[in-house]
PDB file of C-alpha atoms in Angstrom:
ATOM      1  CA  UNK I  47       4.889  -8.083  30.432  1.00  0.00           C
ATOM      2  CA  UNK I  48       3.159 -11.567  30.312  1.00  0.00           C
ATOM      3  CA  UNK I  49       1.936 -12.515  26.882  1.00  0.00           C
ATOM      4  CA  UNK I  50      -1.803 -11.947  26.729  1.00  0.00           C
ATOM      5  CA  UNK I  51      -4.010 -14.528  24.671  1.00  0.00           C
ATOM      6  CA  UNK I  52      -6.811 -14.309  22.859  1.00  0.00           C
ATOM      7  CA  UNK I  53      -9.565 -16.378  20.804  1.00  0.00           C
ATOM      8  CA  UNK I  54     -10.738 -15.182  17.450  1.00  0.00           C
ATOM      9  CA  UNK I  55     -13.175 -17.044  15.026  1.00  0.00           C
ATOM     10  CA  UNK I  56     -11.502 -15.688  11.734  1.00  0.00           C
ATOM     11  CA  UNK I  57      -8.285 -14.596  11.175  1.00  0.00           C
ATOM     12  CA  UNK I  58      -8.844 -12.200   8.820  1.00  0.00           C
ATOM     13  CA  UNK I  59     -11.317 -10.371  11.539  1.00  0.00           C
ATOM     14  CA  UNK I  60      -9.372  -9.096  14.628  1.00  0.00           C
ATOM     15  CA  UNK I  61      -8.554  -5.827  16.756  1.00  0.00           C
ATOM     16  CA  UNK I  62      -6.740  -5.990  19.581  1.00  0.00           C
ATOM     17  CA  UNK I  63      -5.263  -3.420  21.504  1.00  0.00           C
ATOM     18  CA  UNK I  64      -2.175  -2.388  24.588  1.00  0.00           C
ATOM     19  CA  UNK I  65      -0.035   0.196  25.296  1.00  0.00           C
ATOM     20  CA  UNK I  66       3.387   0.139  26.481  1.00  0.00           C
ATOM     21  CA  UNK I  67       5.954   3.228  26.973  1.00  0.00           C
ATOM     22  CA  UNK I  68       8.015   4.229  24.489  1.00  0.00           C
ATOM     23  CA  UNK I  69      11.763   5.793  23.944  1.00  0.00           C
ATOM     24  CA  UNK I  70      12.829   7.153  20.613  1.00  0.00           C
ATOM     25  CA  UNK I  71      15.865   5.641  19.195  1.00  0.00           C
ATOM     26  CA  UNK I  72      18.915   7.429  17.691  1.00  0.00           C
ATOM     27  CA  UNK I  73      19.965   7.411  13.494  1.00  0.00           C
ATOM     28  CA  UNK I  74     -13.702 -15.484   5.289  1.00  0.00           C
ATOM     29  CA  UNK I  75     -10.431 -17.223   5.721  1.00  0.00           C
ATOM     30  CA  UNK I  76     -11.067 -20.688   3.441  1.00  0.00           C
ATOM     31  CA  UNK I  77     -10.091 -22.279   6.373  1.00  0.00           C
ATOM     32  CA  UNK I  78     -13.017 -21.611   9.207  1.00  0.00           C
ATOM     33  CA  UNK I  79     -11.531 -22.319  12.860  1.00  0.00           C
ATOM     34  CA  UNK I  80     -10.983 -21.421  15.832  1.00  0.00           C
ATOM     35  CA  UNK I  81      -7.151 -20.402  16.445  1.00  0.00           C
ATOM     36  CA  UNK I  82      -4.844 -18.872  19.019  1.00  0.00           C
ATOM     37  CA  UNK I  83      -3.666 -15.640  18.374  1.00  0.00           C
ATOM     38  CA  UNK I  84      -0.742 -14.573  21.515  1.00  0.00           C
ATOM     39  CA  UNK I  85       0.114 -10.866  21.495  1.00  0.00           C
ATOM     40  CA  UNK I  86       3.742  -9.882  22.188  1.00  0.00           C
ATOM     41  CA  UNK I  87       4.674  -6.994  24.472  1.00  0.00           C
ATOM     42  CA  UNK I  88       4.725  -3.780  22.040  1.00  0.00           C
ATOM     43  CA  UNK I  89       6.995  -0.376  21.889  1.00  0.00           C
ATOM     44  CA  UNK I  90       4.203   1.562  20.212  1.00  0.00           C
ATOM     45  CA  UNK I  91       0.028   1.695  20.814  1.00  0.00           C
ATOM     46  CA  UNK I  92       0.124   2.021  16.827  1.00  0.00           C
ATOM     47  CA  UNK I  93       1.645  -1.355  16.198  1.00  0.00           C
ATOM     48  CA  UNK I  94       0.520  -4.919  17.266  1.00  0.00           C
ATOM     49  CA  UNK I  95       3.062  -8.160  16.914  1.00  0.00           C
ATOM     50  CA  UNK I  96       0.634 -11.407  16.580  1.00  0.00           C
ATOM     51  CA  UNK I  97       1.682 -14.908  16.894  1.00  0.00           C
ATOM     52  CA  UNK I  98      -0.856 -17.480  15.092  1.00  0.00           C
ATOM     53  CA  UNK I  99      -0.452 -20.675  17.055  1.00  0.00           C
ATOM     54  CA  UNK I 100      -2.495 -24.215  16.718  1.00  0.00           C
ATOM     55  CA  UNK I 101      -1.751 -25.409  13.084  1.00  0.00           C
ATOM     56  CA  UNK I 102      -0.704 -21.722  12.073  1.00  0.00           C
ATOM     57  CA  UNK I 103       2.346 -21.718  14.109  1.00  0.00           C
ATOM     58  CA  UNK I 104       5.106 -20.104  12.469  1.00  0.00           C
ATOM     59  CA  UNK I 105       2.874 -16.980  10.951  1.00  0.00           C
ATOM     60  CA  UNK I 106       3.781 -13.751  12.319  1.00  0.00           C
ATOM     61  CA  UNK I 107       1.246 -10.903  11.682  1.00  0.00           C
ATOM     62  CA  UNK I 108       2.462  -7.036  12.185  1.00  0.00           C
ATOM     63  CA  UNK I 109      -0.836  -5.033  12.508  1.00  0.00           C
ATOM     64  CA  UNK I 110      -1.173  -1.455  11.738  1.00  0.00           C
ATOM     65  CA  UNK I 111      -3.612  -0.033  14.254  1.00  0.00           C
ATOM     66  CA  UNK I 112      -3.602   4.090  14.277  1.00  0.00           C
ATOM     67  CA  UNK I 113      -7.134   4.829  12.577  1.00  0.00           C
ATOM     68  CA  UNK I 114      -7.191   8.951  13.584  1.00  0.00           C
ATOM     69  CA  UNK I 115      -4.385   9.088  11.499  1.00  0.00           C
ATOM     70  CA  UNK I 116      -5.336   6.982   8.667  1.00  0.00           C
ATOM     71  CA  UNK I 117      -1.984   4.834  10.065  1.00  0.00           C
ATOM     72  CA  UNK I 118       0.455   7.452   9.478  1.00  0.00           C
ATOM     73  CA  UNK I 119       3.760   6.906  10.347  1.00  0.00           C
ATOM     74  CA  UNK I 120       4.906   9.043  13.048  1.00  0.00           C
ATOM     75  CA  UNK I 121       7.644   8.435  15.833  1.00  0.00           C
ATOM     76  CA  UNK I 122       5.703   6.873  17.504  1.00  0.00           C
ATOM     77  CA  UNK I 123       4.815   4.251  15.470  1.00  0.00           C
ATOM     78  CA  UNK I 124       8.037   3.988  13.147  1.00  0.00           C
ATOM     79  CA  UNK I 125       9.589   2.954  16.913  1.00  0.00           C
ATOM     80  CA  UNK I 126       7.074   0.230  17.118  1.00  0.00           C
ATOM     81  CA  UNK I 127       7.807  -1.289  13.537  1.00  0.00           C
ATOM     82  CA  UNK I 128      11.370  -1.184  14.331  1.00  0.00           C
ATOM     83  CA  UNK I 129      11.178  -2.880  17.354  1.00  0.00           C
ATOM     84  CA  UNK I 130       8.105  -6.030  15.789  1.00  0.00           C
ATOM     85  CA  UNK I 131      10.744  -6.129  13.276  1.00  0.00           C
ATOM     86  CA  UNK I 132      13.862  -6.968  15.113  1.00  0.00           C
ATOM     87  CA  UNK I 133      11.957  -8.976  17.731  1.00  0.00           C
ATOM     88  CA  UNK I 134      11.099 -11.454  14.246  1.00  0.00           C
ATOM     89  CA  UNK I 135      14.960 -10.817  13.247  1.00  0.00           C
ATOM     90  CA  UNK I 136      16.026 -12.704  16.371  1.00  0.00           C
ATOM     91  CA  UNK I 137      12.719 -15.601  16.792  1.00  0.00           C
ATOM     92  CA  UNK I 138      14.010 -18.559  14.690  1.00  0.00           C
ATOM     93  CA  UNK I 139      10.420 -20.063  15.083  1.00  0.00           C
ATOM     94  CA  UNK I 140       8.794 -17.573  12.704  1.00  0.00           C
ATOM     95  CA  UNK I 141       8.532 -18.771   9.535  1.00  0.00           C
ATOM     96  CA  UNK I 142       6.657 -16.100   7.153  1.00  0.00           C
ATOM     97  CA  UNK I 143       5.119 -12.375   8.248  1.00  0.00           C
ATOM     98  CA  UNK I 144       2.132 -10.430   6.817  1.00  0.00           C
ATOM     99  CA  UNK I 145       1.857  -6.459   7.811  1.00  0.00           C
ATOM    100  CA  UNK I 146      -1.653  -5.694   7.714  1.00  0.00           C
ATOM    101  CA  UNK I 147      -3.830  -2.720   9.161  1.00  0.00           C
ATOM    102  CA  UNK I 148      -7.343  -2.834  11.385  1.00  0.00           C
ATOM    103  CA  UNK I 149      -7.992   0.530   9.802  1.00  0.00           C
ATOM    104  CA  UNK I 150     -10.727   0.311   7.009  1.00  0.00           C
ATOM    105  CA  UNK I 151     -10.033   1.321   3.638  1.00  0.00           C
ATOM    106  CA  UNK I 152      -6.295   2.073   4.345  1.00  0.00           C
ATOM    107  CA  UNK I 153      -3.218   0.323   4.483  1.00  0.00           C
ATOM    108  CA  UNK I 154      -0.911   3.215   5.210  1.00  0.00           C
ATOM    109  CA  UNK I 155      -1.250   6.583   4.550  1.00  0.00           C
ATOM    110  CA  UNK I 156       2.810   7.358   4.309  1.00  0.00           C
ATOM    111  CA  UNK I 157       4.833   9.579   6.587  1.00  0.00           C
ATOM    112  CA  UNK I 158       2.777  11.799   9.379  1.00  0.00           C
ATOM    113  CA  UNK I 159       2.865  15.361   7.814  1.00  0.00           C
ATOM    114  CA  UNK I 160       1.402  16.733  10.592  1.00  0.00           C
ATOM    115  CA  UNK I 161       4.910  15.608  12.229  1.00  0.00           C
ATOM    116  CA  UNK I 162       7.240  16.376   9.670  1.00  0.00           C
ATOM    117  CA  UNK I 163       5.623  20.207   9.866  1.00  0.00           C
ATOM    118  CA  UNK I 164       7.086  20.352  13.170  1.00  0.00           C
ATOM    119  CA  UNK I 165      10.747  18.824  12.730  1.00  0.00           C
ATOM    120  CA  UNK I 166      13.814  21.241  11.610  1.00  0.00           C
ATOM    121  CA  UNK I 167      15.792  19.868   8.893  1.00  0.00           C
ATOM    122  CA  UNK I 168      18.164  17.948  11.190  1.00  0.00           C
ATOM    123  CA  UNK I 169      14.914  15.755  12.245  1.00  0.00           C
ATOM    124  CA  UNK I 170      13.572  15.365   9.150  1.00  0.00           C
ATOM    125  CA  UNK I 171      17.090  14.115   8.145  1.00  0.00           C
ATOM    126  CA  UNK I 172      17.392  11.541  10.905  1.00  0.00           C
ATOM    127  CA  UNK I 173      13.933  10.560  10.700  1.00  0.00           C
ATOM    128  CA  UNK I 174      13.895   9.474   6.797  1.00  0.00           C
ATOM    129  CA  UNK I 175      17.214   7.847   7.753  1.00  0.00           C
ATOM    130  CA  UNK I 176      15.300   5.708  10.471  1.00  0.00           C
ATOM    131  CA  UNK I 177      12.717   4.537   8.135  1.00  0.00           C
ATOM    132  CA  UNK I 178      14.625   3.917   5.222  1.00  0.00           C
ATOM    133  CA  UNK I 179      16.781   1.589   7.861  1.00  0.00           C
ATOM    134  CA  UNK I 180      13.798   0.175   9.051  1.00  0.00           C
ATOM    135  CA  UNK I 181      12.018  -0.757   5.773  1.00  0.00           C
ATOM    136  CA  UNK I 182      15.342  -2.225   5.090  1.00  0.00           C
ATOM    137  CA  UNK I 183      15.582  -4.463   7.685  1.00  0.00           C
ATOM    138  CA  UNK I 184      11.541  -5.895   6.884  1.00  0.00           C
ATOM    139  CA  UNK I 185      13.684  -6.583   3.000  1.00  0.00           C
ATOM    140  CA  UNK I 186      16.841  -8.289   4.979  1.00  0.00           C
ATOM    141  CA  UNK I 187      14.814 -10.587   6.942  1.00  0.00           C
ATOM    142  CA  UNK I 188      15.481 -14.013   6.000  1.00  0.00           C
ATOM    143  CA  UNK I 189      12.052 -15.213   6.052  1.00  0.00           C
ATOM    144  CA  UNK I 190       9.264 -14.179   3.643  1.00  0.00           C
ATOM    145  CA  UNK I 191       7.361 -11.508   4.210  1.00  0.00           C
ATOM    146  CA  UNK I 192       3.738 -10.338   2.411  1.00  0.00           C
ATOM    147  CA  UNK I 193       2.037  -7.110   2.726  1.00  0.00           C
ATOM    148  CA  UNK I 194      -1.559  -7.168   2.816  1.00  0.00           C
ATOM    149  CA  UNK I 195      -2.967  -3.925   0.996  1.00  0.00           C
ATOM    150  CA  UNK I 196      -6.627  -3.041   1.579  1.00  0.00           C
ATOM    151  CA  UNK I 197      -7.076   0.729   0.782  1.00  0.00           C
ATOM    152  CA  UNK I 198      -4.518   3.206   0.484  1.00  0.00           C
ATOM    153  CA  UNK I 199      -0.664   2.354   0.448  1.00  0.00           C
ATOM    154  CA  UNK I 200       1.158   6.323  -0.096  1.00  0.00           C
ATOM    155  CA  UNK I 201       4.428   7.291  -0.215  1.00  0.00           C
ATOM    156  CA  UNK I 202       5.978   5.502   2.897  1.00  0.00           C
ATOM    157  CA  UNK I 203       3.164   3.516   3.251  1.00  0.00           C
ATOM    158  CA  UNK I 204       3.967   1.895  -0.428  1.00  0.00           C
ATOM    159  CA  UNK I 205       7.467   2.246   0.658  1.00  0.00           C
ATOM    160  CA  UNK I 206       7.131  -0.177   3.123  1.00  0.00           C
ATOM    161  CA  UNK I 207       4.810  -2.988   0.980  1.00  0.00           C
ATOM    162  CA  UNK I 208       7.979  -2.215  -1.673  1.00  0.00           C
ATOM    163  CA  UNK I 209      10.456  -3.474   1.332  1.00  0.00           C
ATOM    164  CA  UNK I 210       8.142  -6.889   1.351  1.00  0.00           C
ATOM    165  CA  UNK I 211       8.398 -10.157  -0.610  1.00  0.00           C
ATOM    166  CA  UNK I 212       5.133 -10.421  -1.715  1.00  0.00           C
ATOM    167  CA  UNK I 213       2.196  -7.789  -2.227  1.00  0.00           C
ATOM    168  CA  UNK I 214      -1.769  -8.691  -2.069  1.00  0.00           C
ATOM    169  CA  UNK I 215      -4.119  -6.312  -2.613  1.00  0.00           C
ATOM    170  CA  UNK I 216      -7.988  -5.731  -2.659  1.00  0.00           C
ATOM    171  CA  UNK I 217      -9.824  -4.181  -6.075  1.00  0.00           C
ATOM    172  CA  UNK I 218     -10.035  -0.706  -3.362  1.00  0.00           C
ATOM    173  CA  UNK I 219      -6.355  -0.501  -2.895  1.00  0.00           C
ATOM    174  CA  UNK I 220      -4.935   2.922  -3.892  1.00  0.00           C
ATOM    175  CA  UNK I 221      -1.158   3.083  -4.604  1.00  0.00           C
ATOM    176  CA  UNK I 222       1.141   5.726  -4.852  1.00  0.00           C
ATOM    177  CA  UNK I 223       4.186   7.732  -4.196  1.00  0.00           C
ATOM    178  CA  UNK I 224       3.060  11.336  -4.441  1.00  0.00           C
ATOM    179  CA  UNK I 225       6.417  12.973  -2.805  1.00  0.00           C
ATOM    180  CA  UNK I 226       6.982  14.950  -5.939  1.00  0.00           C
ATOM    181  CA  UNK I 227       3.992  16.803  -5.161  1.00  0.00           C
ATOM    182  CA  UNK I 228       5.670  18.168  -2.011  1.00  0.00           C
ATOM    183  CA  UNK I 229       8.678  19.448  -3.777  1.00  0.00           C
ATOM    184  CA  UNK I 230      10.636  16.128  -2.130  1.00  0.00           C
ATOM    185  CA  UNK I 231      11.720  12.549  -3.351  1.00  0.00           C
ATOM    186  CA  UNK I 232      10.462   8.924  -2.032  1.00  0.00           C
ATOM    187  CA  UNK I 233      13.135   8.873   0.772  1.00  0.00           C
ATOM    188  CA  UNK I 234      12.993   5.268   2.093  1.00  0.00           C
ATOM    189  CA  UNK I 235      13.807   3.212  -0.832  1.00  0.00           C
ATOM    190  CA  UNK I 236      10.871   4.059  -3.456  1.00  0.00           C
ATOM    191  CA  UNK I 237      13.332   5.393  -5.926  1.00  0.00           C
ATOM    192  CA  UNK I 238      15.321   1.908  -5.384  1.00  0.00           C
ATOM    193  CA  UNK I 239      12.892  -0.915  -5.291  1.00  0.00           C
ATOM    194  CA  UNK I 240      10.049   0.214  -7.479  1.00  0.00           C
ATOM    195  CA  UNK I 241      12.274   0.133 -10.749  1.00  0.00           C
ATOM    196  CA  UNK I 242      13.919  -3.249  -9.515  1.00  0.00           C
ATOM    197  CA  UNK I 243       9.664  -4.130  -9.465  1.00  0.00           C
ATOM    198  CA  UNK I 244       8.073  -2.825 -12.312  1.00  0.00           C
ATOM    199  CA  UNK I 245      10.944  -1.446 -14.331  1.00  0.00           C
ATOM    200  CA  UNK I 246      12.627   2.130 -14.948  1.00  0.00           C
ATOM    201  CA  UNK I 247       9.974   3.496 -17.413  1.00  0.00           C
ATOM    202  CA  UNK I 248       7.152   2.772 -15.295  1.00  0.00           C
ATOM    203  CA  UNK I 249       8.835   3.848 -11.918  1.00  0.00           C
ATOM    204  CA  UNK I 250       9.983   7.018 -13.502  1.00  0.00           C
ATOM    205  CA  UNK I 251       6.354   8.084 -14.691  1.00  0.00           C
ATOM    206  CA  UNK I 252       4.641   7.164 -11.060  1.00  0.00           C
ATOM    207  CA  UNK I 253       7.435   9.007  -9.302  1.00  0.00           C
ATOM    208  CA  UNK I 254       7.817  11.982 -11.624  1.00  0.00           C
ATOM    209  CA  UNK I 255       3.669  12.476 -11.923  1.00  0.00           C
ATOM    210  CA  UNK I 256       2.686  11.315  -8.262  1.00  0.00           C
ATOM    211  CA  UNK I 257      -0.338   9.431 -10.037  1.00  0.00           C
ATOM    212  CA  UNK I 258      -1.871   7.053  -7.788  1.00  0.00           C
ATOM    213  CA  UNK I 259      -3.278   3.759  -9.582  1.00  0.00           C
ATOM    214  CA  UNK I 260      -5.725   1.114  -8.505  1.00  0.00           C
ATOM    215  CA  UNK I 261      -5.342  -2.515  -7.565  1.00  0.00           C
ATOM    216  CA  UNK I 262      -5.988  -3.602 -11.083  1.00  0.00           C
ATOM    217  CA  UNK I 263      -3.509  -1.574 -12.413  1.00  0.00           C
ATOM    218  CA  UNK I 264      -1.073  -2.462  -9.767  1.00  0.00           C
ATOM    219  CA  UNK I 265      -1.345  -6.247 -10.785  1.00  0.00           C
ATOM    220  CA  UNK I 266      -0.847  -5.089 -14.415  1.00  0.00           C
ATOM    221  CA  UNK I 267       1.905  -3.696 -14.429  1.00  0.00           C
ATOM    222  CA  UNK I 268       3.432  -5.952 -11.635  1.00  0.00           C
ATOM    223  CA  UNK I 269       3.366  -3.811  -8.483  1.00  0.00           C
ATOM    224  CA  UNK I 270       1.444  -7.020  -6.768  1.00  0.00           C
ATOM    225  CA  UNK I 271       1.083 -10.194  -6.730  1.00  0.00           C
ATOM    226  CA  UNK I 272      -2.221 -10.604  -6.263  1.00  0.00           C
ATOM    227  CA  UNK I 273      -5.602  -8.180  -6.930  1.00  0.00           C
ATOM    228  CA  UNK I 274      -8.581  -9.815  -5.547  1.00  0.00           C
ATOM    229  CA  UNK I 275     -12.272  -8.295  -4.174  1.00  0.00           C
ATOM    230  CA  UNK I 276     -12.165  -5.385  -1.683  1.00  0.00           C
ATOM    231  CA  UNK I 277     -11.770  -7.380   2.207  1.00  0.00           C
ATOM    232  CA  UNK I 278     -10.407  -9.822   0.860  1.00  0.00           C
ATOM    233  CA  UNK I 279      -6.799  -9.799   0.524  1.00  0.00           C
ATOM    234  CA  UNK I 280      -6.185 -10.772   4.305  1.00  0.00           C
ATOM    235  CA  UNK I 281      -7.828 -14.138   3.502  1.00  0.00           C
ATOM    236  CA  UNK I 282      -5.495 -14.693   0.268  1.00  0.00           C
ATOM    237  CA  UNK I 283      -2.663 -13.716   2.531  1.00  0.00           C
ATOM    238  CA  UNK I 284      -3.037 -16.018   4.620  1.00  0.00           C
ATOM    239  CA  UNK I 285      -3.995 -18.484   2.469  1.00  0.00           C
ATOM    240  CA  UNK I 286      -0.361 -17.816   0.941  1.00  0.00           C
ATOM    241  CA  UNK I 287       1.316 -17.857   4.205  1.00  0.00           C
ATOM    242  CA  UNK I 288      -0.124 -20.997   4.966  1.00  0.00           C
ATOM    243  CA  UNK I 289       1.501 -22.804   1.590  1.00  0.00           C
ATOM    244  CA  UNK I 290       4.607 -20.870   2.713  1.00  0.00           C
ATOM    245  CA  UNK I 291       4.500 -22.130   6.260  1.00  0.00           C
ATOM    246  CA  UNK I 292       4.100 -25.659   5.302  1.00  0.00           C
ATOM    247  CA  UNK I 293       7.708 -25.755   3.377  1.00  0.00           C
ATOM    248  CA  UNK I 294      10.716 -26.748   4.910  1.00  0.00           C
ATOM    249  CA  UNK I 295      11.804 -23.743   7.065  1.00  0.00           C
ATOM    250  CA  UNK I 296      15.475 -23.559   6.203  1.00  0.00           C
ATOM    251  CA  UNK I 297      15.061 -24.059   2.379  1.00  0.00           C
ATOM    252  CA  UNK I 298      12.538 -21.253   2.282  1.00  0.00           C
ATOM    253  CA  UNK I 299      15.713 -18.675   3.833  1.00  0.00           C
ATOM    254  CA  UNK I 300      17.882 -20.681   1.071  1.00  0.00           C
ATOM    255  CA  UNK I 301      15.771 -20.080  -1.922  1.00  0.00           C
ATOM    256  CA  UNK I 302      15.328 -16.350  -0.328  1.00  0.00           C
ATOM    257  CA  UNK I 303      18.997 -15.625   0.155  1.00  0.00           C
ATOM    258  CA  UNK I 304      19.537 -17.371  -3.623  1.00  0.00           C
ATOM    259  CA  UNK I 305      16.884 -14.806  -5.568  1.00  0.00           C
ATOM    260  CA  UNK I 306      17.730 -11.722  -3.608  1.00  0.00           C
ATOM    261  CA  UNK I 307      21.577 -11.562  -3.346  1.00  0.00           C
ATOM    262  CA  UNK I 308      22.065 -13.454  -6.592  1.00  0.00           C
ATOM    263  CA  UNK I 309      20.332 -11.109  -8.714  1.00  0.00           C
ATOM    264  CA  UNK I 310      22.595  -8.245  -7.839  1.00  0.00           C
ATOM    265  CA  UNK I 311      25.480 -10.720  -9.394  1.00  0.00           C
ATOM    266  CA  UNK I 312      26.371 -11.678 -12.590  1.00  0.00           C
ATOM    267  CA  UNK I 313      25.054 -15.392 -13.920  1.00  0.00           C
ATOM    268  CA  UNK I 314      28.600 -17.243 -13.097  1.00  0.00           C
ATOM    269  CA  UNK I 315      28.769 -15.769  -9.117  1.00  0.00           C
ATOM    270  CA  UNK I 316      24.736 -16.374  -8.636  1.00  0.00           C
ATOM    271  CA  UNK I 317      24.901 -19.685  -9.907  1.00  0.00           C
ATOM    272  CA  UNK I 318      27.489 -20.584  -7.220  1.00  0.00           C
ATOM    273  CA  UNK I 319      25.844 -18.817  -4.400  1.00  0.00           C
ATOM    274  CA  UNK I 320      23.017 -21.176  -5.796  1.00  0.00           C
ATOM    275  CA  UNK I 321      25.292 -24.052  -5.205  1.00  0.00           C
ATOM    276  CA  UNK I 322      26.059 -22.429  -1.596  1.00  0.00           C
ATOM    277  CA  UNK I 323      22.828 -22.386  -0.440  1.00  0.00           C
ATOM    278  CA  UNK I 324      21.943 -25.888  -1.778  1.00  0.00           C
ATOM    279  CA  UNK I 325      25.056 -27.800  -0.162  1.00  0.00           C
ATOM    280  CA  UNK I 326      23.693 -26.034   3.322  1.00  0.00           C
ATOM    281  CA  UNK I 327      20.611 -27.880   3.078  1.00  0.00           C
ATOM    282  CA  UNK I 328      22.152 -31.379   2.402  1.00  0.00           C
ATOM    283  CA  UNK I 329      23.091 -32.521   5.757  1.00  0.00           C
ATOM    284  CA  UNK I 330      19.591 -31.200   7.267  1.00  0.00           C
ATOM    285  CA  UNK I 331      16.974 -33.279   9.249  1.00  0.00           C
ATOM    286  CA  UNK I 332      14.397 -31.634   7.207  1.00  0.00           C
ATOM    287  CA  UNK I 333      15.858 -32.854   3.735  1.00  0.00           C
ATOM    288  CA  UNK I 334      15.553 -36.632   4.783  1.00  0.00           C
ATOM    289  CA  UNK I 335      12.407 -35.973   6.657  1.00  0.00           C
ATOM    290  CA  UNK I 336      11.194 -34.657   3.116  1.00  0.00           C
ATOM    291  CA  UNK I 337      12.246 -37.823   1.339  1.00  0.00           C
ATOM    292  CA  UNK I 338      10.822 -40.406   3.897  1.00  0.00           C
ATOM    293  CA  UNK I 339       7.373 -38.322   3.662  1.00  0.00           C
ATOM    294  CA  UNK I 340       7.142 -38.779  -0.395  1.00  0.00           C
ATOM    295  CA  UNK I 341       8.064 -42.304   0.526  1.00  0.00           C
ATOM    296  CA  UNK I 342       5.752 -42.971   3.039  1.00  0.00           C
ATOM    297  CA  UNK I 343       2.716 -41.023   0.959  1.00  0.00           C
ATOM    298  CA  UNK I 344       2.459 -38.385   3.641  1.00  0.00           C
ATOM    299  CA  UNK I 345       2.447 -34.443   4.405  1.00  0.00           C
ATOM    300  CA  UNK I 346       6.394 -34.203   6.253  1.00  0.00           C
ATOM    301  CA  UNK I 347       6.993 -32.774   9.410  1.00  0.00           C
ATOM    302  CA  UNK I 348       9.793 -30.442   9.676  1.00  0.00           C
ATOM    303  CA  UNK I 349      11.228 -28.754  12.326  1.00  0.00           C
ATOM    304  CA  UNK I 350      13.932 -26.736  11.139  1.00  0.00           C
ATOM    305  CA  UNK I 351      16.740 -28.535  11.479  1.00  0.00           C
TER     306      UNK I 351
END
């Protein structure tokens, strides 16, 4: 499929859409301008990969578009996140990711019930399998990635912002993981990564009572990064991204690699993984194209090399 292209005036302010077949695998912005935004080919109607070009190059944006089902992961869409997902896996050009939705007032609503009501155990079993694999792989990319919460983020839907780097929400966002209320467990890492987040206590009461909490409360108790007016969290995103983007590509994956592996090792084995990652940075273009910029009183170029 040729890569389609498109001209928006904000980047925060965009819906576009295609369809493409799909096969079900086995197991304002502060910055007003005018910018490129190139759609890649797409597994899933539900799910659209965007690459920012012009002076954005480098952002990736994975857009949740299924409004009549409040973005509701189904098959049809989990096949569609897998495959944006493993399409930025294998692009060394990208350089940060935000998942967003076009769906007002929702992020995503979790797992498609309607669905699951269908599936015998077996599918249900290989289904939660697939996800949990899937979220796994947005948390094992080696760039950074940000989740952009406007509305409701449930169950999977919080699952997957949990699976993220970085969280930013609006005042409206709605967060929760209400399995318990349907006699099962978050099955796709919620049990996992919101303890590591916001600590056991806290995980343990949102899991065990299903309670949903509000932006504010998110930021309180660490569940975001950022809480900011309803609509507006795309434009913070991005704004984030943008810092992100600017960095020196290859120490970015460094300092990622460094935090996430070396926290599940004790002080001694981190701090040489530490070492690791710095001595792969020292005979890079980058590093002495960061030195000669200081020197030279300018904003560095790098290229990722």
């Amino acid at each position: 499929m040729a890569v389609l292209t498109a001209l928006t005036r904000s980047l925060g302010h965009y819906c576009l859409k295609r369809s493409q077949p799909s096969i079900f695998p086995s197991p304002n912005s502060r910055f007003q301008s005018l910018r490129t935004l190139i759609l890649e080919p797409s597994l899933s109607q539900s799910v659209n990969l965007r690459r920012l070009s012009d002076a954005d190059s480098g952002i990736i944006e994975v857009n949740l578009d299924r409004p009549e089902a409040k973005n509701a992961i189904g098959n049809d869409m989990l096949k569609g996140l897998r495959h944006a997902f493993e399409a930025i896996d294998g692009d060394s050009s990208a350089h940060v990711v935000m998942i967003s939705s076009s769906v007002p007032k929702v992020f995503c609503a979790g797992a498609d019930l309607k669905e699951r009501k269908k599936m015998i155990a077996s599918e249900v079993h290989s289904y939660v399998n697939y996800l949990r694999s899937t979220f796994s792989l947005i948390e094992e990319l080696q760039i950074p990635t940000i989740a952009v919460i406007e509305g409701a983020a449930l169950g999977g839907g919080l699952e997957m912002a949990l699976s993220c780097d970085l969280r930013i929400c609006g005042e409206n966002a709605l967060l929760g993981l209400p399995e318990t209320g349907l006699a099962i467990i978050p099955g796709a890492g919620g049990t996992q990564r919101l303890p590591r987040l916001v600590g056991k206590s806290i995980a343990k009461e949102l899991i065990f009572t299903g309670r949903r909490i509000g932006g504010r409360d998110a930021m309180a108790i660490g569940l975001v990064n950022y809480c900011v007016p309803a609509s507006e969290a795309h434009p913070k995103a991005l704004e984030i991204a943008r810092e992100i983007n600017q960095k020196g590509p290859i120490a970015i994956r460094m300092a990622k690699r460094a935090i996430n592996e070396g926290l599940e090792r004790d002080m001694t084995l981190a701090l040489d993984l530490e070492e690791e990652c710095y001595e792969r940075l020292l005979n890079t273009e980058d590093r002495l194209e960061g030195l000669a910029a200081f020197a030279e009183k300018r904003k560095p170029r790098y290229n990722g090399e």
